[in-house]
Amino acid sequence: MTLTEQEILRYSRHIILPEVGGRGQQRIKSASVLVAGVGAAGSAAALYLAAAGVGRLTLWDPAPLAEADLARAIAHDRAHLGLSRAASARGKVTAINPDADVLASAEPDALPGLVNGHQVVLATAGDWEAVQAAALRTGAAAVFAGVRGAAGAVFAHRPGEPCLGCVPPEAREAAGLQPEEGGGCAVAAAAGVVGIAAATEALKLILGIGAPLTGRLWAYDGWAAGSREVPVTRRADCALCGRA
């Protein structure tokens, strides 16, 4: 997929990077990413993926936008209170990248089916096990990001590597690698850090560069201003990928 003159100018600071270049930016433009959940961390992830030039974004989130969301979910504003968060976020995502094809889905049961046709799924909400299972079936890469208070975690999966089901439950709980649920508490800036880290993982998977967070869980602690990594190995008895 070729870049227009305007896109070459817009993404020039990407293109001059040796890891990206013109071909890499074309790959980003050709990419399709499903963002499951556009709350605290998902908002930041969606906006940065749009700003990076991802050509097709699907935003899934059936939750209605509430006043409490505005303190941590930067893809929204008061004008859209009561709309689904997917529909609300679509406006700001489109404003950042008007050339992108941005779809919004607020159907609660649609998430697993939406994975099909996307290169990467970035999940911060919803049924993560169903998302991972769908990614295993379709060959999509997956990034999972969770925030709890000022802490959060990111984990990535590519076909053939340890999946979400291989992460020990106690490690997920300790790191805060859990889907966002109604009433969940998150420090806005910490959610931004985690969401941006997840978006970076998605871009690495699209470009095939760097060292994605596959086979390791990245845990962030905003209060301590530190992070750690937890190794994850593939489990033969994993309920999701054990037979894949």
Short mmCIF file of C-alpha atoms in Angstrom, two decimals:
data_model
loop_
_atom_site.label_atom_id
_atom_site.label_comp_id
_atom_site.label_asym_id
_atom_site.label_seq_id
_atom_site.Cartn_x
_atom_site.Cartn_y
_atom_site.Cartn_z
CA MET A 1 0.00 0.00 0.00
CA THR A 2 1.61 3.23 -1.17
CA LEU A 3 1.85 6.43 0.86
CA THR A 4 0.48 9.73 -0.37
CA GLU A 5 2.66 12.84 -0.35
CA GLN A 6 0.74 14.10 2.68
CA GLU A 7 1.33 10.81 4.51
CA ILE A 8 5.04 10.88 3.69
CA LEU A 9 5.21 14.32 5.29
CA ARG A 10 3.03 13.35 8.26
CA TYR A 11 5.01 10.21 9.07
CA SER A 12 8.42 11.56 8.10
CA ARG A 13 9.72 11.20 11.67
CA HIS A 14 8.84 7.51 11.48
CA ILE A 15 10.22 7.03 8.00
CA ILE A 16 13.68 8.38 8.88
CA LEU A 17 14.02 5.71 11.57
CA PRO A 18 16.09 2.81 10.19
CA GLU A 19 13.81 0.31 11.96
CA VAL A 20 10.76 1.65 10.11
CA GLY A 21 11.59 3.38 6.83
CA GLY A 22 9.15 3.84 3.99
CA ARG A 23 8.35 0.15 3.70
CA GLY A 24 7.66 -0.11 7.40
CA GLN A 25 5.27 2.81 7.27
CA GLN A 26 3.50 1.15 4.37
CA ARG A 27 3.13 -1.98 6.51
CA ILE A 28 1.61 0.10 9.28
CA LYS A 29 -0.83 1.65 6.81
CA SER A 30 -1.77 -1.82 5.53
CA ALA A 31 -2.27 -3.21 9.03
CA SER A 32 -5.58 -3.96 10.71
CA VAL A 33 -5.87 -3.81 14.49
CA LEU A 34 -8.81 -4.65 16.72
CA VAL A 35 -8.79 -2.67 19.96
CA ALA A 36 -10.99 -4.47 22.48
CA GLY A 37 -11.88 -1.93 25.14
CA VAL A 38 -11.37 1.83 24.84
CA GLY A 39 -11.43 2.69 28.51
CA ALA A 40 -8.38 3.71 30.53
CA ALA A 41 -5.49 1.90 28.79
CA GLY A 42 -7.40 1.18 25.58
CA SER A 43 -7.99 4.87 24.91
CA ALA A 44 -4.28 5.64 24.91
CA ALA A 45 -3.51 2.59 22.79
CA ALA A 46 -6.14 3.43 20.17
CA LEU A 47 -5.06 7.06 19.85
CA TYR A 48 -1.39 6.21 19.42
CA LEU A 49 -2.11 3.47 16.89
CA ALA A 50 -4.15 5.97 14.90
CA ALA A 51 -1.39 8.57 15.17
CA ALA A 52 1.15 6.00 14.01
CA GLY A 53 -0.82 5.50 10.79
CA VAL A 54 -2.55 2.14 11.22
CA GLY A 55 -4.86 1.92 8.22
CA ARG A 56 -7.76 -0.05 9.70
CA LEU A 57 -8.88 0.09 13.31
CA THR A 58 -11.88 -1.62 14.84
CA LEU A 59 -12.91 -0.35 18.26
CA TRP A 60 -15.02 -2.67 20.42
CA ASP A 61 -16.55 -1.54 23.69
CA PRO A 62 -20.22 -1.93 24.65
CA ALA A 63 -19.98 0.05 27.90
CA PRO A 64 -21.76 3.43 27.92
CA LEU A 65 -19.49 6.41 28.46
CA ALA A 66 -19.83 7.62 32.05
CA GLU A 67 -18.61 10.71 33.87
CA ALA A 68 -16.04 8.64 35.78
CA ASP A 69 -14.45 7.53 32.49
CA LEU A 70 -13.40 11.07 31.66
CA ALA A 71 -10.75 11.16 34.39
CA ARG A 72 -8.75 8.32 32.83
CA ALA A 73 -9.93 7.52 29.31
CA ILE A 74 -8.48 10.21 27.06
CA ALA A 75 -10.32 9.18 23.89
CA HIS A 76 -13.58 10.63 25.26
CA ASP A 77 -15.21 13.91 26.26
CA ARG A 78 -18.40 15.08 27.96
CA ALA A 79 -20.20 15.65 24.67
CA HIS A 80 -20.48 11.88 24.21
CA LEU A 81 -21.73 10.87 27.65
CA GLY A 82 -24.22 8.02 27.31
CA LEU A 83 -22.91 6.79 23.96
CA SER A 84 -21.07 3.51 23.79
CA ARG A 85 -17.39 4.01 24.45
CA ALA A 86 -16.69 2.47 21.04
CA ALA A 87 -18.77 5.13 19.25
CA SER A 88 -17.38 7.89 21.43
CA ALA A 89 -13.74 6.95 20.79
CA ARG A 90 -14.28 6.63 17.05
CA GLY A 91 -14.68 10.39 16.71
CA LYS A 92 -11.34 11.26 18.28
CA VAL A 93 -9.50 8.41 16.56
CA THR A 94 -10.84 9.55 13.19
CA ALA A 95 -9.87 13.15 13.95
CA ILE A 96 -6.28 12.05 14.57
CA ASN A 97 -6.11 9.93 11.42
CA PRO A 98 -8.85 10.85 8.94
CA ASP A 99 -7.33 8.51 6.35
CA ALA A 100 -7.89 5.43 8.50
CA ASP A 101 -10.87 3.12 8.19
CA VAL A 102 -12.25 3.20 11.74
CA LEU A 103 -15.15 0.96 12.73
CA ALA A 104 -16.95 0.90 16.08
CA SER A 105 -18.78 -2.07 17.59
CA ALA A 106 -20.85 -1.98 20.77
CA GLU A 107 -22.29 -5.49 20.46
CA PRO A 108 -21.43 -7.32 23.69
CA ASP A 109 -21.16 -10.76 22.08
CA ALA A 110 -19.37 -9.67 18.90
CA LEU A 111 -15.81 -9.57 20.22
CA PRO A 112 -14.52 -13.09 19.43
CA GLY A 113 -15.92 -12.92 15.90
CA LEU A 114 -14.28 -9.56 15.27
CA VAL A 115 -10.82 -11.06 15.70
CA ASN A 116 -11.12 -12.69 12.28
CA GLY A 117 -9.69 -10.43 9.60
CA HIS A 118 -7.37 -8.48 11.89
CA GLN A 119 -3.61 -8.79 11.98
CA VAL A 120 -3.36 -7.85 15.66
CA VAL A 121 -5.87 -7.70 18.49
CA LEU A 122 -5.08 -5.43 21.44
CA ALA A 123 -7.31 -6.31 24.37
CA THR A 124 -7.85 -4.31 27.53
CA ALA A 125 -11.44 -5.45 28.18
CA GLY A 126 -13.83 -8.26 27.33
CA ASP A 127 -13.44 -12.03 27.53
CA TRP A 128 -9.70 -12.42 27.08
CA GLU A 129 -9.75 -16.20 26.93
CA ALA A 130 -12.24 -16.04 24.05
CA VAL A 131 -10.06 -13.42 22.34
CA GLN A 132 -6.96 -15.58 22.72
CA ALA A 133 -8.80 -18.64 21.44
CA ALA A 134 -9.99 -16.69 18.40
CA ALA A 135 -6.46 -15.42 17.76
CA LEU A 136 -5.14 -18.97 17.89
CA ARG A 137 -7.76 -20.05 15.35
CA THR A 138 -7.12 -17.18 12.94
CA GLY A 139 -3.37 -16.74 13.37
CA ALA A 140 -3.69 -13.18 14.64
CA ALA A 141 -1.14 -11.78 17.06
CA ALA A 142 -2.50 -10.57 20.39
CA VAL A 143 -1.54 -8.00 23.00
CA PHE A 144 -3.18 -7.97 26.44
CA ALA A 145 -2.91 -4.94 28.73
CA GLY A 146 -4.39 -4.44 32.18
CA VAL A 147 -4.26 -1.65 34.76
CA ARG A 148 -5.04 -1.71 38.45
CA GLY A 149 -4.45 1.48 40.41
CA ALA A 150 -1.00 2.75 39.45
CA ALA A 151 0.17 -0.69 38.35
CA GLY A 152 -0.38 -2.61 35.16
CA ALA A 153 0.98 -5.25 32.84
CA VAL A 154 1.36 -6.11 29.16
CA PHE A 155 1.73 -9.52 27.52
CA ALA A 156 1.98 -10.37 23.83
CA HIS A 157 1.38 -13.54 21.84
CA ARG A 158 2.38 -14.73 18.39
CA PRO A 159 1.43 -18.08 16.85
CA GLY A 160 3.61 -20.86 18.22
CA GLU A 161 4.63 -18.96 21.36
CA PRO A 162 3.23 -19.02 24.92
CA CYS A 163 -0.33 -17.72 25.01
CA LEU A 164 -2.38 -15.98 27.67
CA GLY A 165 -3.45 -19.33 29.07
CA CYS A 166 0.19 -20.20 29.74
CA VAL A 167 0.58 -17.25 32.13
CA PRO A 168 0.21 -18.53 35.71
CA PRO A 169 -2.93 -17.07 37.33
CA GLU A 170 -0.94 -15.87 40.33
CA ALA A 171 1.42 -13.95 38.03
CA ARG A 172 -1.51 -12.30 36.27
CA GLU A 173 -3.11 -11.36 39.57
CA ALA A 174 0.10 -9.97 41.07
CA ALA A 175 0.86 -7.87 37.99
CA GLY A 176 -2.67 -6.63 37.35
CA LEU A 177 -2.96 -8.37 33.99
CA GLN A 178 -6.74 -8.49 34.07
CA PRO A 179 -9.41 -7.07 31.72
CA GLU A 180 -10.96 -3.76 32.66
CA GLU A 181 -14.36 -4.10 34.30
CA GLY A 182 -16.98 -1.57 35.29
CA GLY A 183 -15.97 0.31 38.40
CA GLY A 184 -12.31 -0.63 38.08
CA CYS A 185 -9.83 1.84 39.54
CA ALA A 186 -6.90 3.15 37.53
CA VAL A 187 -4.60 6.14 37.83
CA ALA A 188 -4.96 8.00 34.55
CA ALA A 189 -1.27 8.54 33.86
CA ALA A 190 -0.41 4.93 34.74
CA ALA A 191 -3.13 3.72 32.39
CA GLY A 192 -1.54 5.86 29.70
CA VAL A 193 1.86 4.27 30.26
CA VAL A 194 0.40 0.78 29.97
CA GLY A 195 -1.75 1.65 26.96
CA ILE A 196 1.16 3.23 25.11
CA ALA A 197 3.36 0.23 25.91
CA ALA A 198 0.65 -2.04 24.47
CA ALA A 199 0.43 0.09 21.32
CA THR A 200 4.20 -0.16 20.94
CA GLU A 201 3.93 -3.94 21.18
CA ALA A 202 1.29 -3.95 18.44
CA LEU A 203 3.54 -1.86 16.20
CA LYS A 204 6.50 -4.19 16.81
CA LEU A 205 4.34 -7.16 15.83
CA ILE A 206 3.16 -5.37 12.69
CA LEU A 207 6.68 -4.36 11.67
CA GLY A 208 8.43 -7.54 12.79
CA ILE A 209 11.07 -5.58 14.68
CA GLY A 210 12.49 -5.37 18.18
CA ALA A 211 11.82 -7.84 20.97
CA PRO A 212 8.07 -8.18 21.53
CA LEU A 213 6.77 -9.16 24.96
CA THR A 214 6.22 -12.75 23.90
CA GLY A 215 7.24 -15.36 26.41
CA ARG A 216 7.42 -12.71 29.12
CA LEU A 217 5.00 -10.54 31.05
CA TRP A 218 5.97 -6.89 31.63
CA ALA A 219 4.74 -5.54 34.95
CA TYR A 220 4.78 -1.80 35.69
CA ASP A 221 4.50 -0.08 39.08
CA GLY A 222 3.84 3.62 38.78
CA TRP A 223 4.17 4.35 42.49
CA ALA A 224 7.61 2.73 42.58
CA ALA A 225 8.60 4.11 39.16
CA GLY A 226 9.84 0.67 38.18
CA SER A 227 9.05 -2.42 36.16
CA ARG A 228 9.92 -6.09 36.06
CA GLU A 229 9.53 -9.02 33.70
CA VAL A 230 8.08 -12.43 34.45
CA PRO A 231 9.16 -15.28 32.13
CA VAL A 232 6.31 -17.29 30.61
CA THR A 233 6.84 -20.71 29.06
CA ARG A 234 4.47 -22.65 26.87
CA ARG A 235 2.50 -25.26 28.78
CA ALA A 236 1.63 -28.58 27.22
CA ASP A 237 -1.50 -28.70 29.37
CA CYS A 238 -2.66 -25.17 28.47
CA ALA A 239 -6.41 -25.18 27.90
CA LEU A 240 -6.03 -22.68 25.06
CA CYS A 241 -2.88 -23.57 23.11
CA GLY A 242 -1.89 -26.97 24.49
CA ARG A 243 -3.16 -28.72 21.37
CA ALA A 244 -2.47 -25.89 18.90
#
